[in-house]
Amino acid sequence: MSTIYRNSPLPRYYQLKEIMRERIRTGEWKPGDLIPSERELGEMYGISRMTARQAITDLVNEGLFYREQGKGTFVSRHKVTQQLIRLTGFTEDIRARGQRPSAKVLSARMRAADETLAERLRIKPGQLVFCLQRLRMADEDPLAIELSQLYFPGCEKLLEEDLEQNSLYRLLESKYGLPPVEAEQELEAGLAGTEDAQLLKISTGSSVLFIRRTTYTDRNQPIEYAKSVYCGNKYTFYTHLKREQLLP
Ligand code: GLP
């Protein structure tokens, strides 16, 4: 992404943030570099200074940039490595492994949030959330069962989407203007119950990984709380770790 699209459902400041993140990811902007001013960014991308300011302020708040009084805004030295931990959806993960992702919708419905779910999604108990349960496959081989529970105003429109053919994350980003930008995730080892085992075509009691994820859109707003069961022997989680400071 290197241009700002006027017709995109994504707000312009968000598009600019993504462009700047990309500059850091690719190494074009290095830690300590001075980034262009609001005015320069405005001219480069044909947007207002206000929009450029909003994008910069967000990245300052996220720790990717820091400001120096009278000097300008610079790329931070720490935190940048954290960008190596990318937030991806199932479709992207499987494609990255060179396989073909697919999905079978087991159920899709609106349901009243209980207290726990309401707390995760920061909504009131009883509010209606969209619940989607899918069996996820890689090259037709069952890999995971995912229960995605989403809330945003108008989330019931998701009932009309084809979530066997489309990636949920992609839809949220391109059609609803709600890009998933951050997530908290927990992994826990466990054993497959009878029902999960049948769907995943493994024996009851085989090792599985339980994954719980809260996904946030920009502005720190949770949109999804997902619970998944992955076949333990078919999935590897990769994390790139980097020591921030060497001990003396
Ligand atoms: C992952 C996450 C889920 C998320 C899904 C979206 O597997 N654990 O929380 O709902 O990806 O995948 P896709 O965009 O392929 O529908």
Tab-separated table of C-alpha atoms and ligand atoms in Angstrom:
chain	number	residue	atom	x	y	z
A	1	MET	CA	0.000	0.000	0.000
A	2	SER	CA	1.577	3.276	-1.014
A	3	THR	CA	-1.344	5.430	-2.100
A	4	ILE	CA	-4.357	6.760	-0.261
A	5	TYR	CA	-7.555	5.579	-1.876
A	6	ARG	CA	-10.355	8.084	-1.732
A	7	ASN	CA	-13.120	5.541	-2.293
A	8	SER	CA	-11.829	3.084	0.271
A	9	PRO	CA	-14.075	2.413	3.294
A	10	LEU	CA	-10.894	2.722	5.374
A	11	PRO	CA	-10.444	6.175	6.846
A	12	ARG	CA	-7.588	8.159	5.308
A	13	TYR	CA	-5.653	8.551	8.541
A	14	TYR	CA	-5.768	4.763	8.912
A	15	GLN	CA	-4.453	4.250	5.388
A	16	LEU	CA	-1.612	6.654	6.109
A	17	LYS	CA	-0.789	4.753	9.311
A	18	GLU	CA	-0.524	1.538	7.294
A	19	ILE	CA	1.728	3.235	4.733
A	20	MET	CA	4.023	4.476	7.497
A	21	ARG	CA	4.064	1.111	9.242
A	22	GLU	CA	5.088	-0.457	5.939
A	23	ARG	CA	7.970	2.024	5.594
A	24	ILE	CA	9.233	0.857	8.983
A	25	ARG	CA	8.672	-2.836	8.250
A	26	THR	CA	10.623	-2.655	5.007
A	27	GLY	CA	13.457	-0.728	6.659
A	28	GLU	CA	12.945	2.350	4.503
A	29	TRP	CA	12.475	4.292	7.738
A	30	LYS	CA	14.954	3.211	10.390
A	31	PRO	CA	14.939	3.733	14.148
A	32	GLY	CA	16.052	7.276	14.887
A	33	ASP	CA	15.002	8.616	11.443
A	34	LEU	CA	13.111	11.889	11.287
A	35	ILE	CA	9.788	11.345	9.539
A	36	PRO	CA	8.254	13.929	7.166
A	37	SER	CA	6.259	16.722	8.802
A	38	GLU	CA	2.440	16.852	8.813
A	39	ARG	CA	2.586	19.380	6.009
A	40	GLU	CA	4.947	17.243	3.905
A	41	LEU	CA	2.860	14.123	4.443
A	42	GLY	CA	-0.245	16.104	3.546
A	43	GLU	CA	1.329	17.202	0.280
A	44	MET	CA	2.756	13.773	-0.533
A	45	TYR	CA	-0.559	11.980	-0.127
A	46	GLY	CA	-3.045	14.713	-0.946
A	47	ILE	CA	-4.627	14.738	2.504
A	48	SER	CA	-5.185	17.425	5.107
A	49	ARG	CA	-2.637	18.253	7.813
A	50	MET	CA	-5.235	17.253	10.393
A	51	THR	CA	-5.460	13.778	8.882
A	52	ALA	CA	-1.679	13.442	8.813
A	53	ARG	CA	-1.553	14.625	12.439
A	54	GLN	CA	-4.071	12.019	13.516
A	55	ALA	CA	-2.042	9.219	11.887
A	56	ILE	CA	1.204	10.439	13.473
A	57	THR	CA	-0.392	10.876	16.912
A	58	ASP	CA	-1.767	7.344	16.777
A	59	LEU	CA	1.645	5.913	15.981
A	60	VAL	CA	3.183	8.025	18.760
A	61	ASN	CA	0.593	6.578	21.140
A	62	GLU	CA	1.391	3.087	19.910
A	63	GLY	CA	5.060	3.721	20.630
A	64	LEU	CA	6.237	3.432	17.035
A	65	PHE	CA	7.175	7.121	16.830
A	66	TYR	CA	8.298	9.662	19.406
A	67	ARG	CA	8.218	13.454	19.280
A	68	GLU	CA	11.005	15.812	20.194
A	69	GLN	CA	10.043	19.361	21.021
A	70	GLY	CA	11.036	21.699	18.211
A	71	LYS	CA	12.759	18.931	16.225
A	72	GLY	CA	10.008	16.743	14.838
A	73	THR	CA	8.834	13.139	15.009
A	74	PHE	CA	11.214	10.182	14.894
A	75	VAL	CA	10.993	6.419	14.511
A	76	SER	CA	11.340	4.694	17.915
A	77	ARG	CA	14.151	2.315	18.695
A	78	HIS	CA	12.183	-0.154	20.746
A	79	LYS	CA	8.718	-1.561	19.998
A	80	VAL	CA	9.517	-1.775	16.306
A	81	THR	CA	10.535	-5.391	16.736
A	82	GLN	CA	7.068	-6.136	18.085
A	83	GLN	CA	5.753	-5.452	14.622
A	84	LEU	CA	7.310	-8.760	13.711
A	85	ILE	CA	4.441	-10.396	15.525
A	86	ARG	CA	1.834	-9.887	12.847
A	87	LEU	CA	-1.862	-10.237	13.402
A	88	THR	CA	-3.141	-12.648	10.799
A	89	GLY	CA	-6.333	-14.566	10.166
A	90	PHE	CA	-6.713	-18.212	9.263
A	91	THR	CA	-6.863	-17.573	5.506
A	92	GLU	CA	-3.583	-15.657	5.544
A	93	ASP	CA	-1.877	-18.237	7.786
A	94	ILE	CA	-2.756	-21.115	5.508
A	95	ARG	CA	-1.862	-19.277	2.307
A	96	ALA	CA	1.494	-18.392	3.838
A	97	ARG	CA	2.081	-22.136	4.264
A	98	GLY	CA	1.380	-22.616	0.582
A	99	GLN	CA	-1.920	-24.432	1.212
A	100	ARG	CA	-5.495	-23.745	0.202
A	101	PRO	CA	-7.699	-22.481	3.045
A	102	SER	CA	-11.402	-23.318	3.197
A	103	ALA	CA	-14.233	-23.209	5.700
A	104	LYS	CA	-17.461	-25.012	6.497
A	105	VAL	CA	-19.969	-22.957	8.458
A	106	LEU	CA	-21.293	-25.092	11.333
A	107	SER	CA	-23.565	-22.348	12.642
A	108	ALA	CA	-24.116	-18.618	12.221
A	109	ARG	CA	-26.607	-16.783	14.429
A	110	MET	CA	-27.247	-13.814	16.695
A	111	ARG	CA	-27.074	-14.572	20.410
A	112	ALA	CA	-27.411	-12.501	23.592
A	113	ALA	CA	-24.014	-11.946	25.210
A	114	ASP	CA	-23.541	-13.461	28.657
A	115	GLU	CA	-21.538	-11.567	31.283
A	116	THR	CA	-18.147	-12.972	30.349
A	117	LEU	CA	-18.550	-12.296	26.659
A	118	ALA	CA	-19.992	-8.846	27.325
A	119	GLU	CA	-16.940	-8.021	29.408
A	120	ARG	CA	-14.561	-9.168	26.672
A	121	LEU	CA	-16.358	-7.166	24.008
A	122	ARG	CA	-17.015	-4.222	26.343
A	123	ILE	CA	-20.754	-4.306	25.773
A	124	LYS	CA	-23.780	-4.802	28.023
A	125	PRO	CA	-24.872	-8.367	28.890
A	126	GLY	CA	-27.865	-9.273	26.746
A	127	GLN	CA	-26.712	-7.308	23.701
A	128	LEU	CA	-26.906	-9.341	20.529
A	129	VAL	CA	-23.625	-10.605	19.127
A	130	PHE	CA	-22.926	-12.421	15.884
A	131	CYS	CA	-21.696	-15.971	16.591
A	132	LEU	CA	-20.030	-17.936	13.859
A	133	GLN	CA	-18.746	-21.454	14.205
A	134	ARG	CA	-16.611	-22.740	11.367
A	135	LEU	CA	-14.594	-25.834	10.638
A	136	ARG	CA	-11.375	-24.595	9.042
A	137	MET	CA	-9.467	-26.663	6.551
A	138	ALA	CA	-6.106	-26.548	4.815
A	139	ASP	CA	-6.066	-28.442	1.504
A	140	GLU	CA	-9.382	-30.051	2.585
A	141	ASP	CA	-7.762	-31.382	5.754
A	142	PRO	CA	-9.604	-30.264	8.945
A	143	LEU	CA	-7.285	-28.159	11.068
A	144	ALA	CA	-9.394	-26.165	13.504
A	145	ILE	CA	-12.857	-25.378	14.818
A	146	GLU	CA	-13.345	-21.688	15.397
A	147	LEU	CA	-16.076	-19.886	17.263
A	148	SER	CA	-15.917	-16.182	16.416
A	149	GLN	CA	-18.177	-13.879	18.398
A	150	LEU	CA	-18.407	-10.352	17.078
A	151	TYR	CA	-20.013	-7.144	18.120
A	152	PHE	CA	-20.174	-3.806	16.334
A	153	PRO	CA	-23.201	-1.679	15.456
A	154	GLY	CA	-24.845	-3.450	12.523
A	155	CYS	CA	-23.006	-6.745	13.115
A	156	GLU	CA	-26.210	-8.660	12.221
A	157	LYS	CA	-25.401	-7.867	8.581
A	158	LEU	CA	-22.760	-10.572	8.843
A	159	LEU	CA	-25.627	-13.113	8.777
A	160	GLU	CA	-25.971	-12.341	5.073
A	161	GLU	CA	-22.304	-12.871	4.233
A	162	ASP	CA	-20.871	-15.968	2.640
A	163	LEU	CA	-18.350	-16.939	5.280
A	164	GLU	CA	-17.396	-20.184	3.573
A	165	GLN	CA	-15.972	-18.369	0.566
A	166	ASN	CA	-14.785	-15.183	2.272
A	167	SER	CA	-12.247	-14.385	4.931
A	168	LEU	CA	-13.886	-12.756	7.932
A	169	TYR	CA	-10.929	-10.450	8.545
A	170	ARG	CA	-10.873	-9.368	4.938
A	171	LEU	CA	-14.597	-8.595	4.981
A	172	LEU	CA	-14.288	-6.617	8.203
A	173	GLU	CA	-11.500	-4.601	6.692
A	174	SER	CA	-12.680	-4.063	3.144
A	175	LYS	CA	-16.460	-3.979	3.492
A	176	TYR	CA	-17.141	-2.813	7.032
A	177	GLY	CA	-14.187	-0.465	7.481
A	178	LEU	CA	-13.244	-2.301	10.696
A	179	PRO	CA	-9.726	-3.608	10.175
A	180	PRO	CA	-8.535	-5.968	12.894
A	181	VAL	CA	-5.373	-4.225	14.049
A	182	GLU	CA	-4.412	-5.817	17.346
A	183	ALA	CA	-5.200	-8.895	19.365
A	184	GLU	CA	-4.496	-10.555	22.661
A	185	GLN	CA	-4.173	-14.285	22.441
A	186	GLU	CA	-3.880	-17.181	24.880
A	187	LEU	CA	-2.843	-20.700	23.950
A	188	GLU	CA	-3.520	-23.701	26.124
A	189	ALA	CA	-2.750	-27.365	25.529
A	190	GLY	CA	-5.622	-29.806	25.989
A	191	LEU	CA	-7.292	-32.980	24.834
A	192	ALA	CA	-9.947	-33.275	22.140
A	193	GLY	CA	-13.491	-33.988	23.308
A	194	THR	CA	-15.697	-36.413	21.339
A	195	GLU	CA	-17.507	-33.803	19.265
A	196	ASP	CA	-14.403	-31.794	18.354
A	197	ALA	CA	-12.494	-34.998	17.576
A	198	GLN	CA	-15.194	-36.130	15.147
A	199	LEU	CA	-15.148	-32.839	13.271
A	200	LEU	CA	-11.358	-32.684	13.193
A	201	LYS	CA	-11.144	-36.371	12.199
A	202	ILE	CA	-8.813	-37.238	15.068
A	203	SER	CA	-9.281	-39.673	17.961
A	204	THR	CA	-10.950	-38.493	21.143
A	205	GLY	CA	-8.244	-37.558	23.630
A	206	SER	CA	-5.697	-36.493	20.975
A	207	SER	CA	-3.718	-33.397	21.823
A	208	VAL	CA	-5.215	-30.092	20.765
A	209	LEU	CA	-4.475	-26.413	21.290
A	210	PHE	CA	-7.172	-24.145	22.651
A	211	ILE	CA	-6.764	-20.583	21.480
A	212	ARG	CA	-8.649	-17.592	22.810
A	213	ARG	CA	-8.291	-14.291	21.034
A	214	THR	CA	-9.697	-10.830	21.619
A	215	THR	CA	-9.323	-8.803	18.451
A	216	TYR	CA	-9.347	-5.025	18.429
A	217	THR	CA	-10.024	-2.614	15.653
A	218	ASP	CA	-8.353	0.775	15.702
A	219	ARG	CA	-9.270	3.091	18.586
A	220	ASN	CA	-8.755	0.122	20.881
A	221	GLN	CA	-12.277	-1.192	20.409
A	222	PRO	CA	-12.741	-4.976	20.743
A	223	ILE	CA	-14.724	-6.443	17.858
A	224	GLU	CA	-14.163	-10.160	18.224
A	225	TYR	CA	-13.753	-12.725	20.937
A	226	ALA	CA	-12.835	-16.039	19.355
A	227	LYS	CA	-12.371	-19.493	20.811
A	228	SER	CA	-10.668	-22.069	18.633
A	229	VAL	CA	-9.534	-25.674	18.881
A	230	TYR	CA	-6.558	-26.555	16.668
A	231	CYS	CA	-5.254	-30.076	15.968
A	232	GLY	CA	-2.142	-30.243	18.119
A	233	ASN	CA	0.015	-32.109	15.621
A	234	LYS	CA	-0.754	-29.965	12.581
A	235	TYR	CA	-0.157	-26.443	13.663
A	236	THR	CA	2.941	-24.602	14.800
A	237	PHE	CA	2.886	-21.145	16.263
A	238	TYR	CA	5.807	-19.054	15.277
A	239	THR	CA	6.996	-16.126	17.315
A	240	HIS	CA	10.020	-14.075	16.471
A	241	LEU	CA	11.654	-12.926	19.679
A	242	LYS	CA	14.294	-10.282	20.042
A	243	ARG	CA	16.140	-9.177	23.152
A	244	GLU	CA	15.744	-5.450	23.583
A	245	GLN	CA	18.889	-4.817	25.552
A	246	LEU	CA	21.913	-6.984	26.131
A	247	LEU	CA	22.923	-7.271	29.767
A	248	PRO	CA	26.298	-5.641	30.507
B	1	GLP	C1	-7.952	-16.719	13.137
B	1	GLP	C2	-8.448	-16.258	14.490
B	1	GLP	C3	-9.910	-15.976	14.543
B	1	GLP	C4	-10.386	-15.221	13.322
B	1	GLP	C5	-9.968	-15.915	12.043
B	1	GLP	C6	-10.328	-15.116	10.815
B	1	GLP	O1	-7.872	-18.067	12.971
B	1	GLP	N1	-8.098	-17.206	15.551
B	1	GLP	O2	-10.124	-15.200	15.691
B	1	GLP	O3	-11.790	-15.082	13.337
B	1	GLP	O4	-8.583	-16.116	12.027
B	1	GLP	O5	-9.997	-15.891	9.722
B	1	GLP	P1	-10.490	-15.594	8.257
B	1	GLP	O6	-10.113	-14.186	7.989
B	1	GLP	O7	-9.767	-16.581	7.435
B	1	GLP	O8	-11.970	-15.776	8.223
